[in-house]
Amino acid sequence: MEREMELLWGLDRSEPRRGPKPGLSRGSVVAAAVALADAEGLEAVSMQRVAKELGYTTMSLYRYVDSKEDMLALMGDAVMDVEPPAPREDGDWRAGVEEWAHGVTNVYRLHPWSVYLPLSGPPSGPNGLRWMESGLRELVASGLETGPAVQILTMLSAAARETLRIELEMGRAARETGSTMADIGRDYSTGLRRVVTEERFPTIARLLREGALEEEPPPGSADGVAGPVDDMHFAVRRLLDGIEAYVERRRAAGAPERD
Amino acid sequence: MEREMELLWGLDRSEPRRGPKPGLSRGSVVAAAVALADAEGLEAVSMQRVAKELGYTTMSLYRYVDSKEDMLALMGDAVMDVEPPAPREDGDWRAGVEEWAHGVTNVYRLHPWSVYLPLSGPPSGPNGLRWMESGLRELVASGLETGPAVQILTMLSAAARETLRIELEMGRAARETGSTMADIGRDYSTGLRRVVTEERFPTIARLLREGALEEEPPPGSADGVAGPVDDMHFAVRRLLDGIEAYVERRRAAGAPERD
DNA sequence: CATAAACTGTTTATCTCATACACGTATAAG
DNA sequence: CTTATACGTGTATGAGATAAACAGTTTATG
């Protein structure tokens, strides 16, 4: 944890006094890696490949980054270098939280590979913390204590990451088979139908019967389909409802109870 | 998707007619890999190592598994081979859902490496589907439609995985530095204090001031500390509150509105 | 100003992996 | 009995991370 924070905040690497001018910098290395991942995916990101992209030898990268693992961690924070939503003027915290959830999703969407990065704990880099600040701010505006707000935020970002991952996976499958996202949903359904029996999986069977996995495409969505991420907001709104009820209840009771 | 389902359900591999008796089976290979991961972590799982564990050569594994990727997918479903909670008699769907959330967390906890497995979509293996069925059943008992129930379940399992991952990461850090989980929480706090300023991160600053990250250990928890996973249930309960309110509202309105 | 310390980028080498391919052998079907 | 098939092995390839030694470049310092 210590190490990771020093890494992400650049608190190591005191500025050098002697020796040749560095041709690269930690920033340029990370930027090249990010660009490469954007263009060809995370699998394409090897030290050799990043170095080639920069026109240097593989080992030169190790002057700027201690290991590939470190580089990946830096890429993770670099991706979040987007301004999070500004504080709302209207005090509508529900809208604020939803906006935040949309925001993170969109940030990830700009660099889809980033949802596959091996994370190691809560955010600790400058950009990650900026987003955390922004999300917490809105949640605390609801009247929640800071502790509970952290729990909620964790759930929200987990859901955003996971849901987007599923959507991306569907997109990849669609691209590979040359079909649409709607087709993939149907494929999944038919796949399930092959193994889901009424006795062993009654609820899933019902799900298939009701066609919940092959939804109506609302007009105006990217590829003609809602997609998991749009659907996610149903769950987000339930969570917001729950928070509202909780805060209300506590206010009424004079804030003694915690649950 | 097609391929993955056939893999996980063993719909490929028709029984062979000629040739020597196989010394291994897909099951034994996967079991060995799981055992190895349990003992030494996912990093230790290489084809070479699994083969050695079984007393065979590396390449022999490829008679049973097409690739390491496939093996990992099989391991992922194998881990879920635990009986999910049985249907509740008392009809207390809230308790049912919480029990389910505890259940998945505990299943993952038995094989911590499993939260680091690269997932590729919604569950499609027999064991994963059993858990999905169990969770959906409880959610649907609340009065939710099947579609929305899937969204909620996705959020729940994402949160469980992510939260446990954070807890495990803390545990690893604690083990490495020879300290306790409580120490790690304090370390994170002091680390943050070094970079969190009142102007740029007012809410996080408040969080630190209130010591929300260094909580009181409730008596009787593993290592003297609540840990992220216990905390998660606050968010779970809010979500349940929200579902309850939603179902109530819909019932009152004669179930026309959806949001 | 000279020189040594501190850096930079390169070369070379090592180790670990996943996986392709060809081989010898066992076994059951015809 | 013979032959197609499946099994386990040996060998080989190529990618990838990273360690170590080295040669060239600045700059602080005496």
Coordinates of C-alpha atoms (C1' of nucleotides) in Angstrom, one line a residue:
Chain A
M1 CA 0.0 0.0 0.0
E2 CA 2.8 2.3 1.0
R3 CA 4.7 1.4 -2.1
E4 CA 1.7 1.7 -4.4
M5 CA 0.9 5.2 -3.2
E6 CA 4.5 6.4 -3.7
L7 CA 4.4 4.9 -7.1
L8 CA 1.2 6.4 -8.2
W9 CA 1.9 9.8 -6.8
G10 CA 5.5 9.8 -8.2
L11 CA 6.9 10.3 -4.7
D12 CA 9.9 8.1 -5.6
R13 CA 12.3 9.2 -8.4
S14 CA 13.9 12.3 -7.1
E15 CA 15.1 14.5 -9.9
P16 CA 18.5 13.4 -11.2
R17 CA 21.5 15.7 -11.2
R18 CA 24.1 14.0 -13.4
G19 CA 24.1 11.8 -16.4
P20 CA 22.6 12.1 -19.9
K21 CA 19.2 13.6 -20.5
P22 CA 16.6 10.9 -20.2
G23 CA 14.9 10.3 -23.6
L24 CA 11.8 9.1 -22.0
S25 CA 9.9 9.7 -18.8
R26 CA 7.6 7.6 -16.6
G27 CA 4.7 9.6 -18.2
S28 CA 5.8 8.9 -21.7
V29 CA 6.2 5.2 -21.1
V30 CA 2.8 4.9 -19.5
A31 CA 1.2 7.0 -22.2
A32 CA 2.7 4.8 -24.9
A33 CA 1.4 1.7 -23.0
V34 CA -2.0 3.2 -22.8
A35 CA -2.0 4.1 -26.4
L36 CA -1.0 0.6 -27.4
A37 CA -3.7 -0.9 -25.2
D38 CA -6.2 1.4 -26.7
A39 CA -5.2 0.3 -30.2
E40 CA -4.6 -3.4 -29.8
G41 CA -5.8 -4.4 -26.3
L42 CA -4.1 -5.4 -23.2
E43 CA -2.7 -8.6 -24.6
A44 CA -0.6 -6.6 -26.9
V45 CA 1.1 -4.7 -24.1
S46 CA 4.4 -6.4 -23.5
M47 CA 7.5 -4.6 -22.4
Q48 CA 9.1 -5.4 -25.8
R49 CA 6.2 -4.0 -27.7
V50 CA 5.9 -0.8 -25.7
A51 CA 9.6 -0.2 -26.1
K52 CA 9.4 -0.8 -29.8
E53 CA 6.5 1.7 -30.0
L54 CA 8.8 4.3 -28.4
G55 CA 11.8 3.4 -30.5
Y56 CA 13.8 2.2 -27.6
T57 CA 15.1 -1.2 -26.4
T58 CA 13.0 -3.3 -24.1
M59 CA 15.3 -2.8 -21.1
S60 CA 15.3 0.9 -21.4
L61 CA 11.8 0.9 -19.9
Y62 CA 13.1 -0.4 -16.7
R63 CA 14.9 2.9 -16.1
Y64 CA 11.4 4.4 -15.7
V65 CA 9.3 1.6 -14.3
D66 CA 10.4 -1.1 -11.8
S67 CA 8.3 -3.8 -13.3
K68 CA 5.5 -4.5 -15.7
E69 CA 3.2 -4.7 -12.7
D70 CA 4.0 -1.2 -11.8
M71 CA 3.4 -0.1 -15.3
L72 CA 0.0 -1.6 -15.3
A73 CA -0.9 0.1 -12.0
L74 CA 0.2 3.4 -13.4
M75 CA -1.9 2.8 -16.5
G76 CA -4.9 2.1 -14.3
D77 CA -4.7 5.5 -12.7
A78 CA -3.8 7.2 -15.9
V79 CA -7.0 6.1 -17.4
M80 CA -9.0 8.0 -14.8
D81 CA -7.4 11.3 -15.8
V82 CA -10.8 12.7 -16.8
E83 CA -12.6 15.4 -14.8
P84 CA -15.2 13.8 -12.7
P85 CA -18.7 15.5 -12.4
A86 CA -18.6 18.8 -10.7
P87 CA -20.6 19.4 -7.5
R88 CA -24.2 19.9 -8.3
E89 CA -25.8 23.2 -7.8
D90 CA -29.3 21.9 -7.4
G91 CA -28.5 19.5 -4.5
D92 CA -30.1 16.6 -6.3
W93 CA -27.8 13.9 -4.9
R94 CA -29.7 11.1 -6.6
A95 CA -29.0 12.7 -10.0
G96 CA -25.5 13.3 -8.8
V97 CA -24.9 9.6 -8.0
E98 CA -26.4 8.4 -11.2
E99 CA -24.3 10.9 -13.1
W100 CA -21.3 9.6 -11.3
A101 CA -22.1 6.0 -12.2
H102 CA -22.5 7.0 -15.8
G103 CA -19.3 8.9 -15.6
V104 CA -17.1 6.0 -14.4
T105 CA -18.7 3.7 -16.9
N106 CA -17.8 6.1 -19.7
V107 CA -14.3 6.6 -18.5
Y108 CA -13.8 2.8 -18.6
R109 CA -15.5 2.7 -22.0
L110 CA -12.8 5.0 -23.3
H111 CA -10.2 2.4 -22.4
P112 CA -12.1 -0.9 -22.4
W113 CA -9.0 -2.9 -21.4
S114 CA -8.9 -1.1 -18.1
V115 CA -11.7 -3.2 -16.7
Y116 CA -9.4 -6.2 -17.1
L117 CA -6.5 -4.6 -15.1
P118 CA -5.7 -6.6 -12.0
L119 CA -6.8 -4.2 -9.3
S120 CA -5.2 -4.3 -5.9
G121 CA -7.4 -2.5 -3.4
P122 CA -9.3 0.8 -3.1
P123 CA -8.1 3.7 -5.3
S124 CA -5.0 5.4 -4.1
G125 CA -3.7 7.3 -7.2
P126 CA -4.4 10.9 -7.7
N127 CA -7.0 10.4 -10.4
G128 CA -8.7 7.5 -8.8
L129 CA -9.0 9.5 -5.6
R130 CA -10.5 12.4 -7.5
W131 CA -13.3 10.1 -8.7
M132 CA -13.7 8.7 -5.3
E133 CA -14.0 12.2 -3.9
S134 CA -16.6 13.1 -6.4
G135 CA -18.7 10.0 -5.7
L136 CA -18.4 10.3 -2.0
R137 CA -19.4 13.9 -2.1
E138 CA -22.7 13.1 -3.8
L139 CA -23.4 10.2 -1.5
V140 CA -22.7 12.2 1.6
A141 CA -25.0 14.9 0.3
S142 CA -27.8 12.4 0.8
G143 CA -27.2 12.5 4.5
L144 CA -25.2 9.3 4.7
E145 CA -22.3 9.0 7.1
T146 CA -18.9 8.8 5.5
G147 CA -18.3 5.1 6.5
P148 CA -21.5 3.8 4.9
A149 CA -21.0 6.1 1.9
V150 CA -17.7 4.2 1.2
Q151 CA -19.5 0.9 1.3
I152 CA -22.1 2.1 -1.2
L153 CA -19.4 3.5 -3.5
T154 CA -17.6 0.3 -3.5
M155 CA -20.7 -1.5 -4.5
L156 CA -21.4 1.0 -7.2
S157 CA -18.0 0.9 -8.8
A158 CA -17.9 -2.9 -8.6
A159 CA -21.2 -3.1 -10.4
A160 CA -20.0 -0.6 -13.0
R161 CA -16.8 -2.5 -13.7
E162 CA -18.4 -5.9 -13.8
T163 CA -21.4 -4.9 -15.9
L164 CA -19.2 -3.1 -18.4
R165 CA -17.0 -6.2 -18.6
I166 CA -20.0 -8.3 -19.5
E167 CA -21.1 -5.8 -22.1
L168 CA -17.6 -5.7 -23.6
E169 CA -17.5 -9.5 -23.6
M170 CA -20.7 -9.5 -25.5
G171 CA -19.4 -7.0 -27.9
R172 CA -16.3 -9.0 -28.5
A173 CA -18.3 -12.1 -29.2
A174 CA -20.5 -10.2 -31.5
R175 CA -17.5 -8.9 -33.4
E176 CA -15.9 -12.3 -33.7
T177 CA -19.0 -13.9 -35.0
G178 CA -20.0 -10.9 -37.1
S179 CA -23.3 -10.6 -35.4
T180 CA -25.0 -8.0 -33.3
M181 CA -25.2 -7.7 -29.5
A182 CA -28.9 -8.7 -29.8
D183 CA -27.8 -11.9 -31.4
I184 CA -25.4 -12.7 -28.6
G185 CA -28.2 -12.3 -26.1
R186 CA -30.2 -14.7 -28.1
D187 CA -27.3 -17.1 -28.4
Y188 CA -26.9 -17.1 -24.7
S189 CA -30.5 -17.8 -24.2
T190 CA -30.6 -20.7 -26.7
G191 CA -27.4 -22.0 -25.1
L192 CA -29.1 -22.0 -21.7
R193 CA -32.2 -23.6 -23.0
R194 CA -30.1 -26.6 -24.0
V195 CA -29.2 -27.3 -20.4
V196 CA -31.8 -25.6 -18.2
T197 CA -34.5 -27.9 -17.1
E198 CA -37.7 -26.9 -15.4
E199 CA -37.0 -29.1 -12.4
R200 CA -33.4 -28.1 -11.7
F201 CA -33.6 -24.5 -12.7
P202 CA -37.2 -23.4 -12.4
T203 CA -36.4 -19.7 -12.0
I204 CA -34.0 -19.5 -14.9
A205 CA -36.4 -21.5 -17.0
R206 CA -39.0 -18.9 -16.2
L207 CA -36.5 -16.2 -17.1
L208 CA -36.0 -17.8 -20.5
R209 CA -39.7 -18.2 -21.0
E210 CA -40.2 -14.5 -20.3
G211 CA -37.4 -13.7 -22.7
A212 CA -35.7 -11.4 -20.2
L213 CA -32.4 -11.9 -21.8
E214 CA -33.5 -10.9 -25.2
E215 CA -34.9 -7.5 -24.5
E216 CA -36.5 -5.0 -26.7
P217 CA -34.0 -2.6 -28.1
P218 CA -35.0 0.9 -27.1
P219 CA -34.8 3.4 -30.0
G220 CA -31.5 5.3 -30.2
S221 CA -29.1 3.0 -28.4
A222 CA -25.7 2.3 -29.9
D223 CA -26.2 -0.9 -31.7
G224 CA -29.9 -1.2 -31.4
V225 CA -29.8 -2.8 -27.9
A226 CA -30.0 -1.5 -24.4
G227 CA -27.0 -3.5 -23.2
P228 CA -26.1 -4.5 -19.6
V229 CA -24.8 -1.1 -18.7
D230 CA -28.1 0.7 -19.4
D231 CA -29.9 -2.1 -17.5
M232 CA -27.6 -1.6 -14.5
H233 CA -29.2 1.7 -13.7
F234 CA -32.3 -0.1 -12.6
A235 CA -30.2 -1.6 -9.8
V236 CA -28.6 1.7 -9.1
R237 CA -32.0 3.4 -8.6
R238 CA -33.1 0.7 -6.2
L239 CA -29.9 1.3 -4.2
L240 CA -30.7 5.0 -4.2
D241 CA -34.2 4.3 -3.1
G242 CA -32.8 2.3 -0.2
I243 CA -30.4 5.0 0.8
E244 CA -33.2 7.5 0.8
A245 CA -35.3 5.3 3.0
Y246 CA -32.5 4.7 5.3
V247 CA -31.6 8.4 5.7
E248 CA -35.2 9.3 6.2
R249 CA -35.7 6.6 8.8
R250 CA -32.6 7.7 10.7
R251 CA -33.6 11.4 10.6
A252 CA -37.0 10.5 11.9
A253 CA -35.5 8.5 14.8
G254 CA -33.1 11.2 15.7
A255 CA -30.2 9.3 14.2
P256 CA -29.6 6.7 16.9
E257 CA -29.9 3.4 15.0
R258 CA -27.5 2.2 12.4
D259 CA -29.4 -0.4 10.7
Chain B
M1 CA -20.5 -18.6 -25.6
E2 CA -21.5 -21.7 -27.4
R3 CA -18.0 -23.1 -26.9
E4 CA -17.9 -22.2 -23.3
M5 CA -21.1 -23.9 -22.5
E6 CA -20.1 -27.0 -24.3
L7 CA -16.9 -27.0 -22.4
L8 CA -18.4 -26.4 -18.9
W9 CA -21.1 -29.0 -19.4
G10 CA -18.7 -31.5 -21.0
L11 CA -20.8 -31.7 -24.1
D12 CA -17.7 -32.2 -26.2
R13 CA -15.5 -35.3 -25.6
S14 CA -17.6 -38.2 -26.8
E15 CA -16.5 -41.4 -25.1
P16 CA -13.5 -42.9 -26.9
R17 CA -13.7 -46.4 -28.3
R18 CA -10.2 -47.4 -29.0
G19 CA -6.8 -46.7 -27.6
P20 CA -5.2 -47.1 -24.2
K21 CA -7.2 -46.4 -21.0
P22 CA -6.8 -42.7 -20.1
G23 CA -4.8 -42.3 -17.0
L24 CA -6.4 -39.0 -16.2
S25 CA -9.7 -37.3 -16.9
R26 CA -10.8 -33.8 -17.4
G27 CA -12.1 -33.9 -13.8
S28 CA -8.8 -35.1 -12.3
V29 CA -6.8 -32.5 -14.2
V30 CA -9.1 -29.7 -13.0
A31 CA -9.2 -31.1 -9.5
A32 CA -5.4 -31.1 -9.4
A33 CA -5.3 -27.5 -10.7
V34 CA -7.7 -26.4 -8.0
A35 CA -5.8 -28.2 -5.3
L36 CA -2.6 -26.6 -6.4
A37 CA -4.2 -23.1 -6.5
D38 CA -5.6 -23.7 -3.1
A39 CA -2.2 -24.6 -1.8
E40 CA 0.0 -22.1 -3.6
G41 CA -2.1 -19.6 -5.3
L42 CA -3.1 -19.0 -8.9
E43 CA 0.4 -17.9 -9.9
A44 CA 1.6 -21.4 -9.1
V45 CA -0.8 -22.9 -11.6
S46 CA 1.2 -23.6 -14.8
M47 CA 0.6 -26.5 -17.1
Q48 CA 4.0 -27.9 -16.1
R49 CA 3.3 -27.7 -12.4
V50 CA -0.2 -29.2 -12.6
A51 CA 1.2 -32.1 -14.7
K52 CA 4.0 -32.7 -12.2
E53 CA 1.5 -32.7 -9.4
L54 CA -0.3 -35.5 -11.3
G55 CA 2.9 -37.4 -12.1
Y56 CA 2.5 -36.9 -15.9
T57 CA 4.2 -34.8 -18.5
T58 CA 3.1 -31.3 -19.3
M59 CA 1.8 -32.2 -22.7
S60 CA -0.4 -35.0 -21.4
L61 CA -2.8 -32.4 -20.0
Y62 CA -3.6 -31.3 -23.5
R63 CA -5.4 -34.6 -24.1
Y64 CA -8.0 -33.5 -21.6
V65 CA -8.0 -29.7 -21.9
D66 CA -7.6 -27.7 -25.1
S67 CA -5.8 -24.8 -23.5
K68 CA -4.9 -23.3 -20.2
E69 CA -7.7 -20.8 -20.7
D70 CA -10.2 -23.7 -20.8
M71 CA -8.7 -25.2 -17.7
L72 CA -9.1 -21.9 -15.8
A73 CA -12.7 -21.7 -17.0
L74 CA -13.3 -25.2 -15.7
M75 CA -11.7 -24.3 -12.4
G76 CA -14.0 -21.4 -12.1
D77 CA -17.1 -23.5 -12.3
A78 CA -15.6 -26.3 -10.2
V79 CA -15.2 -23.9 -7.3
M80 CA -18.9 -23.3 -7.2
D81 CA -19.6 -26.9 -6.6
V82 CA -21.1 -26.3 -3.2
E83 CA -24.8 -26.6 -2.5
P84 CA -26.4 -23.1 -2.6
P85 CA -28.9 -22.2 0.1
A86 CA -32.1 -24.2 -0.1
P87 CA -35.4 -22.5 -0.7
R88 CA -36.6 -20.8 2.5
E89 CA -39.6 -22.2 4.2
D90 CA -40.5 -18.9 5.9
G91 CA -40.7 -16.8 2.8
D92 CA -38.4 -14.2 4.2
W93 CA -36.8 -13.2 0.9
R94 CA -34.6 -10.5 2.5
A95 CA -33.0 -13.1 4.7
G96 CA -32.8 -15.3 1.7
V97 CA -30.9 -12.8 -0.4
E98 CA -28.5 -11.9 2.5
E99 CA -27.9 -15.6 3.0
W100 CA -27.1 -16.0 -0.6
A101 CA -24.6 -13.1 -0.5
H102 CA -22.9 -14.6 2.5
G103 CA -23.0 -17.9 0.7
V104 CA -21.2 -16.8 -2.5
T105 CA -18.7 -14.9 -0.4
N106 CA -17.9 -18.0 1.6
V107 CA -17.6 -20.1 -1.5
Y108 CA -15.0 -17.7 -2.9
R109 CA -13.3 -17.6 0.4
L110 CA -12.7 -21.3 0.2
H111 CA -10.7 -20.7 -2.9
P112 CA -9.5 -17.1 -2.7
W113 CA -7.7 -17.3 -6.0
S114 CA -11.0 -17.7 -7.7
V115 CA -11.8 -14.0 -7.5
Y116 CA -8.8 -13.3 -9.7
L117 CA -10.0 -15.6 -12.4
P118 CA -10.6 -13.8 -15.7
L119 CA -14.3 -14.1 -16.0
S120 CA -16.0 -13.9 -19.4
G121 CA -19.6 -13.1 -19.0
P122 CA -22.6 -14.3 -16.9
P123 CA -22.4 -17.8 -15.4
S124 CA -23.0 -20.7 -17.8
G125 CA -21.5 -23.7 -16.1
P126 CA -23.7 -26.2 -14.1
N127 CA -22.5 -25.0 -10.7
G128 CA -22.6 -21.3 -11.6
L129 CA -26.1 -21.7 -12.8
R130 CA -27.1 -23.5 -9.7
W131 CA -26.0 -20.5 -7.7
M132 CA -27.7 -18.1 -10.1
E133 CA -30.9 -20.1 -9.8
S134 CA -30.7 -19.9 -6.0
G135 CA -30.2 -16.2 -6.0
L136 CA -32.8 -15.4 -8.6
R137 CA -35.3 -17.6 -6.7
E138 CA -35.0 -15.4 -3.6
L139 CA -35.1 -12.2 -5.5
V140 CA -38.1 -13.2 -7.5
A141 CA -39.8 -14.1 -4.2
S142 CA -39.7 -10.4 -3.4
G143 CA -42.1 -9.8 -6.2
L144 CA -39.5 -8.6 -8.6
E145 CA -39.8 -9.5 -12.3
T146 CA -37.2 -11.8 -13.6
G147 CA -35.4 -9.2 -15.7
P148 CA -34.8 -6.7 -12.9
A149 CA -33.9 -9.6 -10.6
V150 CA -31.0 -10.4 -13.0
Q151 CA -29.8 -6.8 -12.8
I152 CA -29.8 -6.9 -9.0
L153 CA -28.1 -10.3 -8.9
T154 CA -25.4 -9.0 -11.1
M155 CA -24.8 -6.1 -8.8
L156 CA -24.7 -8.3 -5.8
S157 CA -22.2 -10.8 -7.2
A158 CA -20.0 -8.0 -8.5
A159 CA -20.0 -6.4 -5.1
A160 CA -19.3 -9.7 -3.4
R161 CA -16.3 -10.5 -5.6
E162 CA -14.9 -7.0 -5.5
T163 CA -15.3 -6.6 -1.8
L164 CA -13.7 -10.0 -1.1
R165 CA -10.9 -9.1 -3.4
I166 CA -10.2 -6.0 -1.4
E167 CA -10.3 -8.0 1.8
L168 CA -7.9 -10.6 0.5
E169 CA -5.6 -7.9 -0.7
M170 CA -5.5 -6.5 2.8
G171 CA -4.9 -9.9 4.2
R172 CA -2.0 -10.4 1.8
A173 CA -0.5 -7.1 2.7
A174 CA -0.9 -7.9 6.4
R175 CA 0.8 -11.3 6.0
E176 CA 3.6 -9.8 4.0
T177 CA 4.4 -7.1 6.6
G178 CA 3.6 -9.4 9.5
S179 CA 0.9 -7.1 10.8
T180 CA -2.9 -7.3 11.3
M181 CA -5.7 -6.3 9.1
A182 CA -6.4 -3.4 11.4
D183 CA -2.8 -2.2 10.8
I184 CA -3.4 -2.3 7.1
G185 CA -6.4 -0.1 7.4
R186 CA -4.4 2.4 9.5
D187 CA -1.6 2.2 6.9
Y188 CA -4.0 3.1 4.1
S189 CA -5.3 6.0 6.2
T190 CA -1.9 7.4 7.0
G191 CA -0.9 6.9 3.3
L192 CA -3.9 8.9 2.3
R193 CA -3.3 11.6 4.8
R194 CA 0.0 12.3 3.1
V195 CA -1.6 13.3 -0.1
V196 CA -5.2 14.2 0.7
T197 CA -5.6 17.9 1.1
E198 CA -8.7 19.6 2.5
E199 CA -9.1 21.7 -0.7
R200 CA -8.8 19.0 -3.3
F201 CA -10.4 16.2 -1.4
P202 CA -12.7 17.7 1.2
T203 CA -14.9 14.6 1.6
I204 CA -12.0 12.1 1.8
A205 CA -10.4 14.4 4.3
R206 CA -13.6 14.3 6.4
L207 CA -13.6 10.5 6.0
L208 CA -10.1 10.4 7.4
R209 CA -11.0 12.8 10.2
E210 CA -13.9 10.6 11.2
G211 CA -11.6 7.6 11.0
A212 CA -14.1 5.7 9.0
L213 CA -11.3 3.5 7.6
E214 CA -10.0 2.4 10.9
E215 CA -13.2 0.9 12.4
E216 CA -13.8 -0.6 15.7
P217 CA -13.3 -4.3 15.6
P218 CA -16.6 -6.0 16.6
P219 CA -15.9 -8.9 19.1
G220 CA -15.6 -12.3 17.6
S221 CA -14.5 -11.5 14.0
A222 CA -11.7 -13.4 12.4
D223 CA -8.7 -11.3 13.1
G224 CA -10.2 -8.7 15.4
V225 CA -11.6 -6.6 12.6
A226 CA -14.9 -6.4 10.7
G227 CA -13.3 -6.3 7.3
P228 CA -14.8 -5.1 4.0
V229 CA -17.0 -8.1 3.5
D230 CA -18.9 -7.6 6.8
D231 CA -19.2 -4.0 5.9
M232 CA -20.6 -4.8 2.5
H233 CA -23.8 -6.0 4.1
F234 CA -24.8 -2.4 4.9
A235 CA -24.9 -1.8 1.2
V236 CA -26.8 -5.0 0.6
R237 CA -29.4 -4.0 3.1
R238 CA -29.9 -0.7 1.4
L239 CA -30.4 -2.5 -1.9
L240 CA -33.0 -4.7 -0.2
D241 CA -34.8 -1.7 1.2
G242 CA -34.9 -0.2 -2.3
I243 CA -36.3 -3.4 -3.8
E244 CA -38.9 -3.6 -1.1
A245 CA -40.0 0.0 -1.7
Y246 CA -40.1 -0.6 -5.5
V247 CA -42.2 -3.7 -5.2
E248 CA -44.5 -2.1 -2.7
R249 CA -44.9 1.0 -5.0
R250 CA -45.6 -1.2 -8.0
R251 CA -48.1 -3.3 -6.2
A252 CA -49.9 -0.2 -5.0
A253 CA -50.1 1.2 -8.5
G254 CA -51.4 -2.0 -9.9
A255 CA -48.0 -2.7 -11.5
P256 CA -48.0 -0.5 -14.5
E257 CA -44.9 1.7 -14.0
R258 CA -41.5 0.2 -14.3
D259 CA -39.4 2.9 -12.6
Chain C
dC1 C1' 39.3 22.4 -15.6
dA2 C1' 39.7 17.6 -14.6
dT3 C1' 37.8 13.8 -12.8
dA4 C1' 34.8 10.8 -10.7
dA5 C1' 30.1 9.9 -9.5
dA6 C1' 25.6 9.3 -11.2
dC7 C1' 22.8 8.4 -15.0
dT8 C1' 21.2 6.7 -19.7
dG9 C1' 20.4 3.2 -23.1
dT10 C1' 22.1 -1.2 -25.0
dT11 C1' 23.7 -6.0 -25.3
dT12 C1' 23.5 -10.4 -23.8
dA13 C1' 21.8 -14.0 -21.2
dT14 C1' 18.6 -16.7 -18.2
dC15 C1' 14.3 -18.7 -16.9
dT16 C1' 9.6 -19.7 -17.2
dC17 C1' 5.7 -20.7 -20.0
dA18 C1' 2.3 -22.2 -23.4
dT19 C1' 1.9 -25.0 -27.0
dA20 C1' 2.9 -27.5 -31.8
dC21 C1' 4.5 -31.8 -33.7
dA22 C1' 6.0 -36.4 -34.4
dC23 C1' 6.7 -40.8 -32.3
dG24 C1' 6.0 -45.3 -30.1
dT25 C1' 2.6 -47.9 -28.0
dA26 C1' -1.8 -49.9 -26.3
dT27 C1' -6.4 -51.3 -27.4
dA28 C1' -10.8 -52.3 -29.3
dA29 C1' -13.5 -52.7 -33.7
dG30 C1' -14.0 -55.1 -37.9
Chain D
dC1 C1' -5.3 -60.4 -37.0
dT2 C1' -5.0 -56.0 -38.5
dT3 C1' -5.7 -51.4 -38.4
dA4 C1' -7.6 -47.0 -37.0
dT5 C1' -7.5 -44.4 -32.8
dA6 C1' -6.4 -42.6 -28.7
dC7 C1' -2.7 -42.1 -25.0
dG8 C1' 1.5 -40.4 -23.0
dT9 C1' 6.2 -38.7 -24.1
dG10 C1' 10.2 -36.2 -26.0
dT11 C1' 11.6 -32.5 -28.4
dA12 C1' 11.3 -27.9 -30.2
dT13 C1' 9.7 -23.2 -30.7
dG14 C1' 8.8 -18.7 -29.6
dA15 C1' 7.2 -15.2 -26.5
dG16 C1' 7.9 -12.8 -22.5
dA17 C1' 9.9 -10.7 -18.0
dT18 C1' 13.9 -9.3 -16.1
dA19 C1' 18.9 -9.7 -14.3
dA20 C1' 23.8 -8.1 -15.1
dA21 C1' 27.5 -6.1 -17.2
dC22 C1' 28.9 -2.4 -20.2
dA23 C1' 29.7 1.8 -22.8
dG24 C1' 28.8 6.5 -23.4
dT25 C1' 27.1 11.2 -21.3
dT26 C1' 26.6 14.8 -18.0
dT27 C1' 27.5 17.4 -14.1
dA28 C1' 29.0 18.3 -9.3
dT29 C1' 33.1 18.9 -7.0
dG30 C1' 37.7 19.4 -5.8

